[in-house]
Amino acid sequence: MSQTVVLKVGMSCEGCVGAVKRVLGKMEGVESYEVDLKEQKVTVKGNIQPDAVLQTVSKTGKKTTFWEAESPAEPVAKPAEAVAAA
């Protein structure tokens, strides 16, 4: 099941971008990724789990969170509503 995971990653230079690309390049299931230094945004596509991508990118030592607006892993609904809908 292919999906897209969008992360906000605190990157300040091309060295940071290289570190993120290095860990994503080694990650199993990743089909493609895009790293945007200006936007501090990392988009990863593939047969991947959002939490696994977050953990992998966090290994770079950069502050990493799910991108609020687009991430399927961070439901906007309150947990009780999410459970009721499931």
mmCIF file of N, CA and C in Angstrom:
data_model
loop_
_atom_site.group_PDB
_atom_site.id
_atom_site.type_symbol
_atom_site.label_atom_id
_atom_site.label_comp_id
_atom_site.label_asym_id
_atom_site.label_seq_id
_atom_site.Cartn_x
_atom_site.Cartn_y
_atom_site.Cartn_z
ATOM 1 N N MET A 1 0.850 -1.186 0.000
ATOM 2 C CA MET A 1 0.000 0.000 0.000
ATOM 3 C C MET A 1 0.890 1.242 0.000
ATOM 4 N N SER A 2 0.886 1.952 -1.095
ATOM 5 C CA SER A 2 1.717 3.140 -1.222
ATOM 6 C C SER A 2 1.008 4.343 -0.606
ATOM 7 N N GLN A 3 1.770 5.124 0.147
ATOM 8 C CA GLN A 3 1.200 6.332 0.728
ATOM 9 C C GLN A 3 2.247 7.432 0.797
ATOM 10 N N THR A 4 1.777 8.633 1.113
ATOM 11 C CA THR A 4 2.660 9.799 1.205
ATOM 12 C C THR A 4 2.689 10.286 2.644
ATOM 13 N N VAL A 5 3.899 10.532 3.143
ATOM 14 C CA VAL A 5 4.086 11.061 4.494
ATOM 15 C C VAL A 5 4.784 12.410 4.355
ATOM 16 N N VAL A 6 4.238 13.437 5.015
ATOM 17 C CA VAL A 6 4.820 14.776 4.948
ATOM 18 C C VAL A 6 5.289 15.168 6.344
ATOM 19 N N LEU A 7 6.560 15.547 6.445
ATOM 20 C CA LEU A 7 7.159 15.904 7.730
ATOM 21 C C LEU A 7 7.684 17.327 7.707
ATOM 22 N N LYS A 8 7.684 17.957 8.867
ATOM 23 C CA LYS A 8 8.342 19.251 9.057
ATOM 24 C C LYS A 8 9.647 18.931 9.778
ATOM 25 N N VAL A 9 10.767 19.273 9.136
ATOM 26 C CA VAL A 9 12.077 18.932 9.685
ATOM 27 C C VAL A 9 12.913 20.204 9.809
ATOM 28 N N GLY A 10 13.452 20.437 10.998
ATOM 29 C CA GLY A 10 14.264 21.629 11.245
ATOM 30 C C GLY A 10 15.631 21.516 10.591
ATOM 31 N N MET A 11 15.731 21.976 9.344
ATOM 32 C CA MET A 11 16.991 21.918 8.591
ATOM 33 C C MET A 11 17.492 23.337 8.357
ATOM 34 N N SER A 12 18.790 23.543 8.549
ATOM 35 C CA SER A 12 19.325 24.889 8.384
ATOM 36 C C SER A 12 20.311 25.027 7.225
ATOM 37 N N CYS A 13 20.749 23.904 6.639
ATOM 38 C CA CYS A 13 21.749 23.986 5.578
ATOM 39 C C CYS A 13 21.689 22.754 4.675
ATOM 40 N N GLU A 14 22.500 22.759 3.625
ATOM 41 C CA GLU A 14 22.539 21.625 2.708
ATOM 42 C C GLU A 14 23.071 20.365 3.386
ATOM 43 N N GLY A 15 23.877 20.536 4.431
ATOM 44 C CA GLY A 15 24.366 19.383 5.191
ATOM 45 C C GLY A 15 23.211 18.645 5.854
ATOM 46 N N CYS A 16 22.258 19.430 6.373
ATOM 47 C CA CYS A 16 21.055 18.843 6.991
ATOM 48 C C CYS A 16 20.247 18.082 5.945
ATOM 49 N N VAL A 17 20.096 18.686 4.776
ATOM 50 C CA VAL A 17 19.356 18.062 3.679
ATOM 51 C C VAL A 17 20.021 16.738 3.306
ATOM 52 N N GLY A 18 21.351 16.751 3.236
ATOM 53 C CA GLY A 18 22.099 15.537 2.903
ATOM 54 C C GLY A 18 21.886 14.442 3.931
ATOM 55 N N ALA A 19 21.838 14.807 5.204
ATOM 56 C CA ALA A 19 21.628 13.822 6.272
ATOM 57 C C ALA A 19 20.250 13.180 6.139
ATOM 58 N N VAL A 20 19.231 13.995 5.858
ATOM 59 C CA VAL A 20 17.863 13.483 5.705
ATOM 60 C C VAL A 20 17.787 12.567 4.480
ATOM 61 N N LYS A 21 18.384 12.997 3.364
ATOM 62 C CA LYS A 21 18.374 12.180 2.146
ATOM 63 C C LYS A 21 19.101 10.853 2.377
ATOM 64 N N ARG A 22 20.174 10.891 3.143
ATOM 65 C CA ARG A 22 20.960 9.680 3.412
ATOM 66 C C ARG A 22 20.126 8.638 4.157
ATOM 67 N N VAL A 23 19.412 9.050 5.222
ATOM 68 C CA VAL A 23 18.625 8.073 5.985
ATOM 69 C C VAL A 23 17.418 7.587 5.178
ATOM 70 N N LEU A 24 16.804 8.476 4.391
ATOM 71 C CA LEU A 24 15.652 8.061 3.581
ATOM 72 C C LEU A 24 16.076 7.127 2.452
ATOM 73 N N GLY A 25 17.259 7.349 1.920
ATOM 74 C CA GLY A 25 17.781 6.496 0.849
ATOM 75 C C GLY A 25 18.021 5.068 1.304
ATOM 76 N N LYS A 26 18.286 4.881 2.597
ATOM 77 C CA LYS A 26 18.529 3.546 3.158
ATOM 78 C C LYS A 26 17.247 2.880 3.656
ATOM 79 N N MET A 27 16.164 3.664 3.784
ATOM 80 C CA MET A 27 14.941 3.136 4.377
ATOM 81 C C MET A 27 14.187 2.223 3.409
ATOM 82 N N GLU A 28 13.790 1.070 3.906
ATOM 83 C CA GLU A 28 13.064 0.100 3.095
ATOM 84 C C GLU A 28 11.647 0.596 2.793
ATOM 85 N N GLY A 29 11.195 0.398 1.557
ATOM 86 C CA GLY A 29 9.837 0.767 1.173
ATOM 87 C C GLY A 29 9.701 2.158 0.569
ATOM 88 N N VAL A 30 10.745 2.977 0.695
ATOM 89 C CA VAL A 30 10.683 4.339 0.163
ATOM 90 C C VAL A 30 10.849 4.298 -1.361
ATOM 91 N N GLU A 31 9.862 4.852 -2.073
ATOM 92 C CA GLU A 31 9.927 4.908 -3.533
ATOM 93 C C GLU A 31 10.545 6.220 -4.001
ATOM 94 N N SER A 32 10.162 7.321 -3.335
ATOM 95 C CA SER A 32 10.724 8.625 -3.691
ATOM 96 C C SER A 32 10.590 9.572 -2.507
ATOM 97 N N TYR A 33 11.394 10.623 -2.534
ATOM 98 C CA TYR A 33 11.301 11.639 -1.484
ATOM 99 C C TYR A 33 11.735 12.979 -2.047
ATOM 100 N N GLU A 34 11.220 14.017 -1.420
ATOM 101 C CA GLU A 34 11.533 15.382 -1.819
ATOM 102 C C GLU A 34 11.861 16.152 -0.544
ATOM 103 N N VAL A 35 12.991 16.841 -0.532
ATOM 104 C CA VAL A 35 13.406 17.606 0.639
ATOM 105 C C VAL A 35 13.458 19.078 0.244
ATOM 106 N N ASP A 36 12.675 19.899 0.943
ATOM 107 C CA ASP A 36 12.603 21.328 0.658
ATOM 108 C C ASP A 36 13.186 22.096 1.844
ATOM 109 N N LEU A 37 14.415 22.564 1.680
ATOM 110 C CA LEU A 37 15.120 23.268 2.757
ATOM 111 C C LEU A 37 14.399 24.567 3.134
ATOM 112 N N LYS A 38 13.955 25.340 2.141
ATOM 113 C CA LYS A 38 13.308 26.625 2.401
ATOM 114 C C LYS A 38 12.020 26.451 3.214
ATOM 115 N N GLU A 39 11.221 25.454 2.856
ATOM 116 C CA GLU A 39 9.945 25.207 3.540
ATOM 117 C C GLU A 39 10.106 24.338 4.787
ATOM 118 N N GLN A 40 11.300 23.758 4.976
ATOM 119 C CA GLN A 40 11.548 22.819 6.097
ATOM 120 C C GLN A 40 10.617 21.610 5.977
ATOM 121 N N LYS A 41 10.387 21.165 4.746
ATOM 122 C CA LYS A 41 9.380 20.139 4.461
ATOM 123 C C LYS A 41 10.023 18.929 3.778
ATOM 124 N N VAL A 42 9.659 17.740 4.245
ATOM 125 C CA VAL A 42 10.140 16.500 3.642
ATOM 126 C C VAL A 42 8.915 15.665 3.266
ATOM 127 N N THR A 43 8.805 15.328 1.985
ATOM 128 C CA THR A 43 7.693 14.515 1.486
ATOM 129 C C THR A 43 8.254 13.168 1.054
ATOM 130 N N VAL A 44 7.704 12.096 1.616
ATOM 131 C CA VAL A 44 8.197 10.744 1.337
ATOM 132 C C VAL A 44 7.049 9.913 0.784
ATOM 133 N N LYS A 45 7.312 9.202 -0.325
ATOM 134 C CA LYS A 45 6.289 8.346 -0.929
ATOM 135 C C LYS A 45 6.800 6.914 -0.971
ATOM 136 N N GLY A 46 5.890 5.980 -0.730
ATOM 137 C CA GLY A 46 6.268 4.578 -0.822
ATOM 138 C C GLY A 46 5.405 3.692 0.044
ATOM 139 N N ASN A 47 5.821 2.440 0.159
ATOM 140 C CA ASN A 47 5.128 1.459 0.988
ATOM 141 C C ASN A 47 5.717 1.593 2.392
ATOM 142 N N ILE A 48 5.253 2.612 3.116
ATOM 143 C CA ILE A 48 5.870 3.030 4.372
ATOM 144 C C ILE A 48 4.827 3.307 5.438
ATOM 145 N N GLN A 49 5.262 3.272 6.695
ATOM 146 C CA GLN A 49 4.411 3.633 7.827
ATOM 147 C C GLN A 49 4.830 5.027 8.302
ATOM 148 N N PRO A 50 3.870 5.934 8.516
ATOM 149 C CA PRO A 50 4.222 7.299 8.945
ATOM 150 C C PRO A 50 5.127 7.345 10.181
ATOM 151 N N ASP A 51 4.838 6.531 11.191
ATOM 152 C CA ASP A 51 5.659 6.552 12.410
ATOM 153 C C ASP A 51 7.088 6.097 12.139
ATOM 154 N N ALA A 52 7.245 5.117 11.240
ATOM 155 C CA ALA A 52 8.587 4.624 10.907
ATOM 156 C C ALA A 52 9.391 5.706 10.194
ATOM 157 N N VAL A 53 8.737 6.450 9.305
ATOM 158 C CA VAL A 53 9.416 7.540 8.592
ATOM 159 C C VAL A 53 9.831 8.622 9.590
ATOM 160 N N LEU A 54 8.924 8.971 10.501
ATOM 161 C CA LEU A 54 9.217 9.986 11.529
ATOM 162 C C LEU A 54 10.425 9.557 12.366
ATOM 163 N N GLN A 55 10.448 8.308 12.805
ATOM 164 C CA GLN A 55 11.560 7.807 13.623
ATOM 165 C C GLN A 55 12.867 7.817 12.839
ATOM 166 N N THR A 56 12.807 7.394 11.581
ATOM 167 C CA THR A 56 14.013 7.344 10.750
ATOM 168 C C THR A 56 14.609 8.730 10.554
ATOM 169 N N VAL A 57 13.767 9.702 10.203
ATOM 170 C CA VAL A 57 14.263 11.067 9.979
ATOM 171 C C VAL A 57 14.742 11.680 11.298
ATOM 172 N N SER A 58 14.097 11.320 12.415
ATOM 173 C CA SER A 58 14.511 11.831 13.732
ATOM 174 C C SER A 58 15.933 11.401 14.084
ATOM 175 N N LYS A 59 16.381 10.278 13.525
ATOM 176 C CA LYS A 59 17.746 9.783 13.804
ATOM 177 C C LYS A 59 18.821 10.759 13.331
ATOM 178 N N THR A 60 18.456 11.697 12.461
ATOM 179 C CA THR A 60 19.426 12.690 11.987
ATOM 180 C C THR A 60 19.731 13.714 13.076
ATOM 181 N N GLY A 61 18.907 13.733 14.131
ATOM 182 C CA GLY A 61 19.101 14.711 15.193
ATOM 183 C C GLY A 61 18.349 16.013 14.943
ATOM 184 N N LYS A 62 17.635 16.063 13.818
ATOM 185 C CA LYS A 62 16.857 17.266 13.493
ATOM 186 C C LYS A 62 15.484 17.180 14.154
ATOM 187 N N LYS A 63 14.933 18.332 14.532
ATOM 188 C CA LYS A 63 13.581 18.365 15.115
ATOM 189 C C LYS A 63 12.601 17.955 14.015
ATOM 190 N N THR A 64 11.880 16.872 14.255
ATOM 191 C CA THR A 64 11.010 16.296 13.234
ATOM 192 C C THR A 64 9.600 16.092 13.775
ATOM 193 N N THR A 65 8.605 16.610 13.051
ATOM 194 C CA THR A 65 7.195 16.421 13.420
ATOM 195 C C THR A 65 6.406 16.174 12.140
ATOM 196 N N PHE A 66 5.177 15.673 12.298
ATOM 197 C CA PHE A 66 4.315 15.522 11.135
ATOM 198 C C PHE A 66 3.879 16.898 10.678
ATOM 199 N N TRP A 67 3.788 17.085 9.355
ATOM 200 C CA TRP A 67 3.323 18.340 8.776
ATOM 201 C C TRP A 67 1.831 18.432 9.072
ATOM 202 N N GLU A 68 1.410 19.426 9.827
ATOM 203 C CA GLU A 68 0.047 19.509 10.361
ATOM 204 C C GLU A 68 -1.064 19.364 9.326
ATOM 205 N N ALA A 69 -1.026 20.133 8.264
ATOM 206 C CA ALA A 69 -2.162 20.220 7.344
ATOM 207 C C ALA A 69 -2.411 18.948 6.548
ATOM 208 N N GLU A 70 -1.350 18.224 6.179
ATOM 209 C CA GLU A 70 -1.518 17.155 5.210
ATOM 210 C C GLU A 70 -1.316 15.745 5.742
ATOM 211 N N SER A 71 -0.830 15.599 6.951
ATOM 212 C CA SER A 71 -0.436 14.282 7.422
ATOM 213 C C SER A 71 -1.618 13.401 7.814
ATOM 214 N N PRO A 72 -1.727 12.213 7.198
ATOM 215 C CA PRO A 72 -2.804 11.295 7.567
ATOM 216 C C PRO A 72 -2.577 10.685 8.949
ATOM 217 N N ALA A 73 -1.365 10.756 9.452
ATOM 218 C CA ALA A 73 -1.044 10.142 10.745
ATOM 219 C C ALA A 73 -1.471 11.023 11.925
ATOM 220 N N GLU A 74 -1.790 12.272 11.673
ATOM 221 C CA GLU A 74 -2.195 13.193 12.736
ATOM 222 C C GLU A 74 -3.646 13.595 12.513
ATOM 223 N N PRO A 75 -4.600 12.811 12.986
ATOM 224 C CA PRO A 75 -5.998 13.167 12.746
ATOM 225 C C PRO A 75 -6.379 14.487 13.419
ATOM 226 N N VAL A 76 -7.182 15.272 12.734
ATOM 227 C CA VAL A 76 -7.630 16.556 13.269
ATOM 228 C C VAL A 76 -8.695 16.319 14.339
ATOM 229 N N ALA A 77 -9.456 15.238 14.189
ATOM 230 C CA ALA A 77 -10.524 14.924 15.143
ATOM 231 C C ALA A 77 -9.941 14.574 16.505
ATOM 232 N N LYS A 78 -10.731 14.785 17.543
ATOM 233 C CA LYS A 78 -10.308 14.420 18.895
ATOM 234 C C LYS A 78 -10.242 12.895 18.976
ATOM 235 N N PRO A 79 -9.397 12.334 19.818
ATOM 236 C CA PRO A 79 -9.252 10.875 19.895
ATOM 237 C C PRO A 79 -10.593 10.143 20.101
ATOM 238 N N ALA A 80 -11.484 10.672 20.913
ATOM 239 C CA ALA A 80 -12.782 10.006 21.163
ATOM 240 C C ALA A 80 -13.593 9.941 19.873
ATOM 241 N N GLU A 81 -13.567 11.024 19.093
ATOM 242 C CA GLU A 81 -14.289 11.051 17.814
ATOM 243 C C GLU A 81 -13.675 10.070 16.824
ATOM 244 N N ALA A 82 -12.340 9.980 16.825
ATOM 245 C CA ALA A 82 -11.645 9.077 15.912
ATOM 246 C C ALA A 82 -11.992 7.620 16.225
ATOM 247 N N VAL A 83 -12.106 7.278 17.514
ATOM 248 C CA VAL A 83 -12.454 5.924 17.922
ATOM 249 C C VAL A 83 -13.888 5.624 17.523
ATOM 250 N N ALA A 84 -14.782 6.576 17.710
ATOM 251 C CA ALA A 84 -16.187 6.385 17.371
ATOM 252 C C ALA A 84 -16.369 6.197 15.868
ATOM 253 N N ALA A 85 -15.553 6.879 15.076
ATOM 254 C CA ALA A 85 -15.666 6.779 13.620
ATOM 255 C C ALA A 85 -15.093 5.473 13.089
ATOM 256 N N ALA A 86 -14.216 4.861 13.842
ATOM 257 C CA ALA A 86 -13.532 3.653 13.353
ATOM 258 C C ALA A 86 -14.361 2.425 13.413
#
